PDB file of C-alpha atoms in Angstrom:
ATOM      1  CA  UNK A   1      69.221  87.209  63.908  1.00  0.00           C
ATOM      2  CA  UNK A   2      71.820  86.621  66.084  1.00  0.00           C
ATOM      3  CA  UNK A   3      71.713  88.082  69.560  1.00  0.00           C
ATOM      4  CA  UNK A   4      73.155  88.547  72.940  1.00  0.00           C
ATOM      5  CA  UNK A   5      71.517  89.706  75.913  1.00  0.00           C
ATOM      6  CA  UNK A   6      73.048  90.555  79.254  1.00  0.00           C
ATOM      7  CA  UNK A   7      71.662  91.403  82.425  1.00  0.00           C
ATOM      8  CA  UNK A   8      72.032  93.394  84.697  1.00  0.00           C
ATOM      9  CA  UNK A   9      73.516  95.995  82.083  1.00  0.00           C
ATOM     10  CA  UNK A  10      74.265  98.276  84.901  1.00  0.00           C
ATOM     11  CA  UNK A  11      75.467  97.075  88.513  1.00  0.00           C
ATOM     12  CA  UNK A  12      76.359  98.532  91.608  1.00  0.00           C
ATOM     13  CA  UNK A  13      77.587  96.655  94.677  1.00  0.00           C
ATOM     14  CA  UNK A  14      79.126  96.408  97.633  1.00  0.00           C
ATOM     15  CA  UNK A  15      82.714  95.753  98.539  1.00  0.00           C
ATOM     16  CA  UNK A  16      82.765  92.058  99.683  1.00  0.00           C
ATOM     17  CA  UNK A  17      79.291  90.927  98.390  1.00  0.00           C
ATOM     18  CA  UNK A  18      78.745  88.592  95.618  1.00  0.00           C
ATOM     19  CA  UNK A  19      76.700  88.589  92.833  1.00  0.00           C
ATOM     20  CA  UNK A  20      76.295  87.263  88.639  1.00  0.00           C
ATOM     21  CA  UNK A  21      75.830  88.430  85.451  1.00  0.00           C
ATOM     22  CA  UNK A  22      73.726  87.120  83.113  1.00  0.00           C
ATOM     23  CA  UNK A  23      74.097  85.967  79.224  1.00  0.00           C
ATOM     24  CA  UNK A  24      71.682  84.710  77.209  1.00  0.00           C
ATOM     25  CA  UNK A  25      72.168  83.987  73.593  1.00  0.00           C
ATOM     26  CA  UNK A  26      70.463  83.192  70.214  1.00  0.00           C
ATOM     27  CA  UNK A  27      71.597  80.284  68.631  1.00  0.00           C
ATOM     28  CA  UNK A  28      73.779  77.431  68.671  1.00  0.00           C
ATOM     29  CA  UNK A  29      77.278  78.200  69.900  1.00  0.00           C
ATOM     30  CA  UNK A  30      80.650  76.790  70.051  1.00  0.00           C
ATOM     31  CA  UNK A  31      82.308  79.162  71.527  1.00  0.00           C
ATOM     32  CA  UNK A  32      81.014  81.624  74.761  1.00  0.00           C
ATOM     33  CA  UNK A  33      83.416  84.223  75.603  1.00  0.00           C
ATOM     34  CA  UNK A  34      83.744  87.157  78.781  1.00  0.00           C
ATOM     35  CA  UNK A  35      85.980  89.593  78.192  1.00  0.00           C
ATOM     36  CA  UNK A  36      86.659  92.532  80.581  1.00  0.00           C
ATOM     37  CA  UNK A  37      87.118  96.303  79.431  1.00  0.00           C
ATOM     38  CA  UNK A  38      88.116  99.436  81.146  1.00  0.00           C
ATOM     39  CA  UNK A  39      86.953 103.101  80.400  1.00  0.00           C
ATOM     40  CA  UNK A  40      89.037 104.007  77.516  1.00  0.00           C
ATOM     41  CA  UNK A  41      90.857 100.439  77.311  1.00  0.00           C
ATOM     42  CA  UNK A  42      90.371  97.856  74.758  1.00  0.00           C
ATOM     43  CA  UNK A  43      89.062  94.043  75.942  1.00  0.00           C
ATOM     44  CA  UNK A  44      90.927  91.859  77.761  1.00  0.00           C
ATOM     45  CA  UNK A  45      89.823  88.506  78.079  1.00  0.00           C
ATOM     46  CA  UNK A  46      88.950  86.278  81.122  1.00  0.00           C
ATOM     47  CA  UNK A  47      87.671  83.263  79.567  1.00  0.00           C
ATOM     48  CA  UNK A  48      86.433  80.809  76.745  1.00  0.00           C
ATOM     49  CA  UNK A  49      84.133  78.490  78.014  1.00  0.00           C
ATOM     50  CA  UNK A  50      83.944  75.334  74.954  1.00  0.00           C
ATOM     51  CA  UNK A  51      81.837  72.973  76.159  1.00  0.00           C
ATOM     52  CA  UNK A  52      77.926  72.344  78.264  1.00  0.00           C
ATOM     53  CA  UNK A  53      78.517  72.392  81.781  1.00  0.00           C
ATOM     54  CA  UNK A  54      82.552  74.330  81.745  1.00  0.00           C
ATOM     55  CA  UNK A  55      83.498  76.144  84.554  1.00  0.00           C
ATOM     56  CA  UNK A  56      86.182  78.050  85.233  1.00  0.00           C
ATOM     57  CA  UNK A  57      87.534  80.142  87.579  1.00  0.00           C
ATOM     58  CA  UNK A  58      90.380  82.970  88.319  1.00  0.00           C
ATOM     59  CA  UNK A  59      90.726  84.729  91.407  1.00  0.00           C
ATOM     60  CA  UNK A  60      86.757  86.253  92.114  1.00  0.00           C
ATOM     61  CA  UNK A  61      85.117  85.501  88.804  1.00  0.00           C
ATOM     62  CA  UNK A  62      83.779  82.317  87.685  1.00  0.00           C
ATOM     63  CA  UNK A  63      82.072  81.659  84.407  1.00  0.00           C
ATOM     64  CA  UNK A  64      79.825  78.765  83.377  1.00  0.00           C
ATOM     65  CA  UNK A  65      78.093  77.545  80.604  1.00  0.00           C
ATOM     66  CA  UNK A  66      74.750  75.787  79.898  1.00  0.00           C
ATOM     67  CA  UNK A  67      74.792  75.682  76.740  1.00  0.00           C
ATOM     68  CA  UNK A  68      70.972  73.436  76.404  1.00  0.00           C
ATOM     69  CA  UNK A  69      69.560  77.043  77.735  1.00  0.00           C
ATOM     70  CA  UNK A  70      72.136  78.620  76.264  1.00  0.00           C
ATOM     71  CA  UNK A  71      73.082  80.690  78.938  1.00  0.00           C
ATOM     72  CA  UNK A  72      76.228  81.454  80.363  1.00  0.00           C
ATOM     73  CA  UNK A  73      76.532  83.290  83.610  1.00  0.00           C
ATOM     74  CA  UNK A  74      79.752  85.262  85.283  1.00  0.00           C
ATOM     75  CA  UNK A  75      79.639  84.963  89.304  1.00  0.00           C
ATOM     76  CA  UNK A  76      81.490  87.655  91.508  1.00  0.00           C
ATOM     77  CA  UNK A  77      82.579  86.143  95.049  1.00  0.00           C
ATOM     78  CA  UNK A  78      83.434  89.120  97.558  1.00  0.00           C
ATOM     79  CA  UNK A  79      83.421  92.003  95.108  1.00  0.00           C
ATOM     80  CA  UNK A  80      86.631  94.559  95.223  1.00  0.00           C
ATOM     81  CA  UNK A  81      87.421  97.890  94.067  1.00  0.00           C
ATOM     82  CA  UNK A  82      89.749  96.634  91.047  1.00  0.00           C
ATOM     83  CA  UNK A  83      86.820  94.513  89.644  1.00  0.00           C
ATOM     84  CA  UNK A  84      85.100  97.705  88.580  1.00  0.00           C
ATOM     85  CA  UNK A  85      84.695  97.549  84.486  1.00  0.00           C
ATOM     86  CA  UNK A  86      82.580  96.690  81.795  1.00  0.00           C
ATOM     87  CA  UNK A  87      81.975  92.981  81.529  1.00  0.00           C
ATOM     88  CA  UNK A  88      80.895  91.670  77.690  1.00  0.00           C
ATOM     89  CA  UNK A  89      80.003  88.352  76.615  1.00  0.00           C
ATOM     90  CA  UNK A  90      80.178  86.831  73.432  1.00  0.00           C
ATOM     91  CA  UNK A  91      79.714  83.924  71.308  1.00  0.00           C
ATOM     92  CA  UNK A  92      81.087  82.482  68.181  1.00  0.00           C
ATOM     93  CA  UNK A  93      78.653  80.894  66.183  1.00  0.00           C
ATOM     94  CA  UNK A  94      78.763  77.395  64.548  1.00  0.00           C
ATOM     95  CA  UNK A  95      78.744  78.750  61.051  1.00  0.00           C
ATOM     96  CA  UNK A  96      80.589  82.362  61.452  1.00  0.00           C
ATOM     97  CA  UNK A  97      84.450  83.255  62.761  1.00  0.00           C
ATOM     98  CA  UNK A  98      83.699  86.577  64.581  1.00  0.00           C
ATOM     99  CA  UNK A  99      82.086  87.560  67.758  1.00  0.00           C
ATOM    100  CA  UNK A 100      78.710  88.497  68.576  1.00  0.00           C
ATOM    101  CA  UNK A 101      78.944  90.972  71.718  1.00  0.00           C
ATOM    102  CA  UNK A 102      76.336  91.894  74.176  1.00  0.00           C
ATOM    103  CA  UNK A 103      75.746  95.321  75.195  1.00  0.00           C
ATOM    104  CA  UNK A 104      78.125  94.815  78.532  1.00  0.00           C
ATOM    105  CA  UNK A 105      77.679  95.183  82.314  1.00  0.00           C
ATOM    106  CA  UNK A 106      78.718  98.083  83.812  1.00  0.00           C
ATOM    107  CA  UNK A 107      80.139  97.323  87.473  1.00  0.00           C
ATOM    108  CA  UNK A 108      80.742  99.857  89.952  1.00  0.00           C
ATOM    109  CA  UNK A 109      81.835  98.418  93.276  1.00  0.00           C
ATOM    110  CA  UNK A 110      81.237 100.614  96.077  1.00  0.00           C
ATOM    111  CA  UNK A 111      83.499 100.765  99.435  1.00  0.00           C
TER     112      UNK A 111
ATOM    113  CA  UNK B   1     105.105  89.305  73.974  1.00  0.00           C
ATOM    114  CA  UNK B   2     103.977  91.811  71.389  1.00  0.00           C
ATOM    115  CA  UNK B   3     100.478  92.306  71.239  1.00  0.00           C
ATOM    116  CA  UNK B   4      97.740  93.883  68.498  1.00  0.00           C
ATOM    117  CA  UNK B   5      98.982  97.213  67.603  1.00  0.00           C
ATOM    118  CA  UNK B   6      96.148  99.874  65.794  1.00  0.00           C
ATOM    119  CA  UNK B   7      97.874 103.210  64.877  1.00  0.00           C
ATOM    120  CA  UNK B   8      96.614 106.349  65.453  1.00  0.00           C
ATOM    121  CA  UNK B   9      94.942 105.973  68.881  1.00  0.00           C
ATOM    122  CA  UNK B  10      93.209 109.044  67.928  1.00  0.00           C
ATOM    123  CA  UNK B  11      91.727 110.803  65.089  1.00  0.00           C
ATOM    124  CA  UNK B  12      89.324 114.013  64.254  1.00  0.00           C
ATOM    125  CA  UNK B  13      88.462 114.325  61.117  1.00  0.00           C
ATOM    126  CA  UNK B  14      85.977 116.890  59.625  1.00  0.00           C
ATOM    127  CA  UNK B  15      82.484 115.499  57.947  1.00  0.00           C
ATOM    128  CA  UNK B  16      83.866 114.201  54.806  1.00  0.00           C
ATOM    129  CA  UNK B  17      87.334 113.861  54.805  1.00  0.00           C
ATOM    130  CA  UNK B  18      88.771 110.181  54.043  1.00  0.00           C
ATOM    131  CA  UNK B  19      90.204 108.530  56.937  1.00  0.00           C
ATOM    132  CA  UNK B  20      92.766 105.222  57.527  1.00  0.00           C
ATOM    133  CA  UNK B  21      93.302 103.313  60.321  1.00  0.00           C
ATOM    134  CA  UNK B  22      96.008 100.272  60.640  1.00  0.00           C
ATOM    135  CA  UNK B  23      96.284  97.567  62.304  1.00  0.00           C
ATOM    136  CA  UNK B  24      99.315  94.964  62.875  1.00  0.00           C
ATOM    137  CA  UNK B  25      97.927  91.671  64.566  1.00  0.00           C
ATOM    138  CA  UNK B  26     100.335  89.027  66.780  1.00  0.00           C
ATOM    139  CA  UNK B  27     102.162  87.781  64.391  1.00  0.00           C
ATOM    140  CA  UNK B  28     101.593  84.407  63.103  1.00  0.00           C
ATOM    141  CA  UNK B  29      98.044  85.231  63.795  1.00  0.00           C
ATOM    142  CA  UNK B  30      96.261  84.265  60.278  1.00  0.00           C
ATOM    143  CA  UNK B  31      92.889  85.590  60.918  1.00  0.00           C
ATOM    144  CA  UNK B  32      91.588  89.426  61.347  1.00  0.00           C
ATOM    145  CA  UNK B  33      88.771  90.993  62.358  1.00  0.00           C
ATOM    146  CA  UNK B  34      87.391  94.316  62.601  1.00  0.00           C
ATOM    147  CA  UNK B  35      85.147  95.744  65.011  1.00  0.00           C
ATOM    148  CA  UNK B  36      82.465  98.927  65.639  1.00  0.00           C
ATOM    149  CA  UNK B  37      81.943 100.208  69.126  1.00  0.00           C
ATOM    150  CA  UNK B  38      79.359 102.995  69.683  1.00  0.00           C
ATOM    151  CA  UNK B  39      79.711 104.152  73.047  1.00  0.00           C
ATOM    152  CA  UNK B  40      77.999 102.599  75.676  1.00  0.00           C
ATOM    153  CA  UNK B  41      77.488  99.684  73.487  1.00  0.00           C
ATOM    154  CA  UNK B  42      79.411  96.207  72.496  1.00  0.00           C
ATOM    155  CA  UNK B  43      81.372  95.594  69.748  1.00  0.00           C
ATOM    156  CA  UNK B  44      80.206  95.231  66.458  1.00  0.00           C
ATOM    157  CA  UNK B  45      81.357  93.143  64.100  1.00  0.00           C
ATOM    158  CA  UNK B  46      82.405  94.701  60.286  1.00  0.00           C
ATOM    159  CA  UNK B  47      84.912  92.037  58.238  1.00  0.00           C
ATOM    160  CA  UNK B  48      87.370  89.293  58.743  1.00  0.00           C
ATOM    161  CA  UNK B  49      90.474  88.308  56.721  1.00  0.00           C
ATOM    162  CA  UNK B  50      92.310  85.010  56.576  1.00  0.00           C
ATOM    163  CA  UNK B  51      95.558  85.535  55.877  1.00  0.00           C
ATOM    164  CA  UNK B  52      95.155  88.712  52.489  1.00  0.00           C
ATOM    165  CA  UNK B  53      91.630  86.529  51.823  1.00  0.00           C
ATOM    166  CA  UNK B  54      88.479  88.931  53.244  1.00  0.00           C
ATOM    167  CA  UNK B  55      85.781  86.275  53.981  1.00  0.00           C
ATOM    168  CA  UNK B  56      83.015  87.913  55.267  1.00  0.00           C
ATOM    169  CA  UNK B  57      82.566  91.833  54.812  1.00  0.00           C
ATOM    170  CA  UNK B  58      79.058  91.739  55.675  1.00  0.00           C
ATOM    171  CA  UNK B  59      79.267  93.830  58.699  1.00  0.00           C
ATOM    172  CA  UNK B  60      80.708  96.776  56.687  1.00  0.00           C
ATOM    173  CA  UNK B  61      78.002  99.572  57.052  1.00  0.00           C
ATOM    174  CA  UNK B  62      77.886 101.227  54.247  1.00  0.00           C
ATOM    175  CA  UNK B  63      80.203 101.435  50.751  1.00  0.00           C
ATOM    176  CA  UNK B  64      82.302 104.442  52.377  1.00  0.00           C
ATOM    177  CA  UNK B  65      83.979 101.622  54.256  1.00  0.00           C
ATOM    178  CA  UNK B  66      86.483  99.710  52.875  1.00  0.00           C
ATOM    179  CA  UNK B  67      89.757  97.169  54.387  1.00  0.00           C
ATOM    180  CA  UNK B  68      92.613  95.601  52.961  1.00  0.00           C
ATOM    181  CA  UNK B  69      95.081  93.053  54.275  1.00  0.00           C
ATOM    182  CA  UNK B  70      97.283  92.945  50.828  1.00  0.00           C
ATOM    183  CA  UNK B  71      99.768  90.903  52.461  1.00  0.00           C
ATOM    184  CA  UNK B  72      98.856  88.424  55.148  1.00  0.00           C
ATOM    185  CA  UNK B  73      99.462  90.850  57.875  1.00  0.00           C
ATOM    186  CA  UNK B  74      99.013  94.532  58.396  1.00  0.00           C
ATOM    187  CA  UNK B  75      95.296  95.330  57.479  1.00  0.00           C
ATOM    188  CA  UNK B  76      93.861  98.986  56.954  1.00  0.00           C
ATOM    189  CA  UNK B  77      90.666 100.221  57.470  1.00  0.00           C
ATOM    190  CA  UNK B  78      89.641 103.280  55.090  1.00  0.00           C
ATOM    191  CA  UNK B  79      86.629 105.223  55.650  1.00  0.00           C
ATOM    192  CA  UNK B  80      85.619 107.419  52.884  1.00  0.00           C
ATOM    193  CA  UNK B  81      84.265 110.888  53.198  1.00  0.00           C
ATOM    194  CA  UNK B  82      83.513 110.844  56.716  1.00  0.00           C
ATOM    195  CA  UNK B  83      80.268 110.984  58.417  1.00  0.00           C
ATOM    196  CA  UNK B  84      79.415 112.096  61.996  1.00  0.00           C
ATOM    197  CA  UNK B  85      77.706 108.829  62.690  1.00  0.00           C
ATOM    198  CA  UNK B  86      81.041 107.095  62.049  1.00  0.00           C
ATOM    199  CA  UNK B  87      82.090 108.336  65.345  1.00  0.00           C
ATOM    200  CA  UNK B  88      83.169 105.364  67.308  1.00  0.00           C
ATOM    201  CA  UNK B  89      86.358 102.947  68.575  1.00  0.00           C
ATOM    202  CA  UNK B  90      87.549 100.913  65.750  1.00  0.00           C
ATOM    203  CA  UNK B  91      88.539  97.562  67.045  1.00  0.00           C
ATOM    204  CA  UNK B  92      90.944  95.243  65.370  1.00  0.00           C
ATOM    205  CA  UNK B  93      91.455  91.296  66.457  1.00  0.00           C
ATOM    206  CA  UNK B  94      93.503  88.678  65.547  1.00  0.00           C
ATOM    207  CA  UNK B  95      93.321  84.561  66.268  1.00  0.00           C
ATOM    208  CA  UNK B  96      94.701  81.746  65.116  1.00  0.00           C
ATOM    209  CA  UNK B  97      92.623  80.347  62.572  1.00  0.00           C
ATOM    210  CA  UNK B  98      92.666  76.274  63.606  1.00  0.00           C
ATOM    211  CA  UNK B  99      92.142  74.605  66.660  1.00  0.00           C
ATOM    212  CA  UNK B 100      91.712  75.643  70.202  1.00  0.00           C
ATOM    213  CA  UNK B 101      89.853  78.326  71.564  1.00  0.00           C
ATOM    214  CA  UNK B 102      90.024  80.828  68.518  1.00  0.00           C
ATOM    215  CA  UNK B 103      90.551  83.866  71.154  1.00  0.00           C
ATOM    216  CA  UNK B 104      90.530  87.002  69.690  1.00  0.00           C
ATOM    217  CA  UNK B 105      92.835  89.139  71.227  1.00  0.00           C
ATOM    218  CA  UNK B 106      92.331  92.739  70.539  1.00  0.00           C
ATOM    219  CA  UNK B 107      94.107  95.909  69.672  1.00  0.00           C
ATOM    220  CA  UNK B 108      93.744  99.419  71.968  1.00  0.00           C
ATOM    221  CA  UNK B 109      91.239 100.893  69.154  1.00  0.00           C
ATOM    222  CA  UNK B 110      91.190 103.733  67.175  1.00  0.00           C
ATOM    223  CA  UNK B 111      88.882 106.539  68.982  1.00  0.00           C
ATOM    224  CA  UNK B 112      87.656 108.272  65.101  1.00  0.00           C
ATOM    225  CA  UNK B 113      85.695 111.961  66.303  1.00  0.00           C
ATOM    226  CA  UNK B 114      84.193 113.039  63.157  1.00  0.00           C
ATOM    227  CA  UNK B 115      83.332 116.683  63.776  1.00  0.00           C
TER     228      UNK B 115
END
């Protein structure tokens, strides 16, 4: 069965403190995905990560991938107000076209 | 530039009435996907066109679902005879189908109450 599993799935913090989500997944991948979503909005991505070892980042978020653990982690440098939303990962499997999604993070960052 | 459009963004329908939701995709986009999402939870994945082809219905939950994509483009997602457990967002996607990243880029959902 193909599975995601992120940690925490619910996250409070502090204005200007750091912090990272976790993914793990199930099975080979291709593809590892974080995609941001508001209450009541649909998902926006932030990145695709193809490849063991990519990083990338934009603005406060950075995503990596080790994909020999297959993990993938999404790191929050001095948290804001305007990062608060639900964070999902997903992968794309080596033998299927659609996305499997985790449950999501749920960040709150407090003043 | 346009993005994935799903029409309505809202719908109550009583326990087993038949409901249809569409969905126009970026065009040039070849592949489609639908998605579940319970509340609190991530989305789930239900079937996938290329182009009017559907590949992969396997995430379809029970018969009472059914989508078309008749020509290449607009798909429509009919739930028959409604059930209150169908109660969710209904999340369409589209990609490109060769190359690159294939990002999905999704549509604002369908919020279906089924009272």
């Amino acid at each position: 069965e193909l599975k995601v599993e992120q940690n925490p799935l619910f996250l409070s913090m502090q204005e200007g403190k750091n912090y990272t989500i976790y993914c793990n997944y199930s099975t080979t991948s291709d593809r590892l995905y974080w995609y941001r979503q508001d209450p009541g909005k649909s998902l926006e991505s932030l990145f695709v990560l193809l490849s063991n070892g990519a990083v990338k980042q934009e603005g406060r978020l950075m995503a990596s991938l080790d994909t020999k653990a297959r993990l993938s982690t999404l790191h929050i440098t001095a948290a804001v107000h305007d990062l608060s939303a639900t964070y999902f990962c997903a992968y794309r499997s080596s033998s299927a076209r659609q996305l499997t999604f985790g449950s999501g993070t749920q960040l709150t960052v407090l003043p | 530039g346009a993005g994935v459009s799903q029409s309505p963004r809202y719908k109550v329908a009583k326990r087993g009435q038949d409901v249809a939701l569409r969905c126009d995709p970026i065009s040039g986009h070849v592949s489609l996907f639908w998605y579940q999402q319970a509340l609190g939870q991530g989305p789930e994945f239900l079937t996938y066109f290329q182009n009017e082809a559907q590949l992969d219905k396997s995430g379809l939950p029970s018969d009472r679902f059914f989508a078309e994509r008749p020509e290449g483009s607009v798909s429509t997602l009919k739930i028959q005879r409604t059930q209150q457990e169908d109660s969710a967002v209904y999340l369409c996607a589209s990609s490109l189908t060769s190359g690159g990243t294939y990002e999905q880029y999704f549509g604002p959902g369908t919020r279906l109450t089924v009272t």
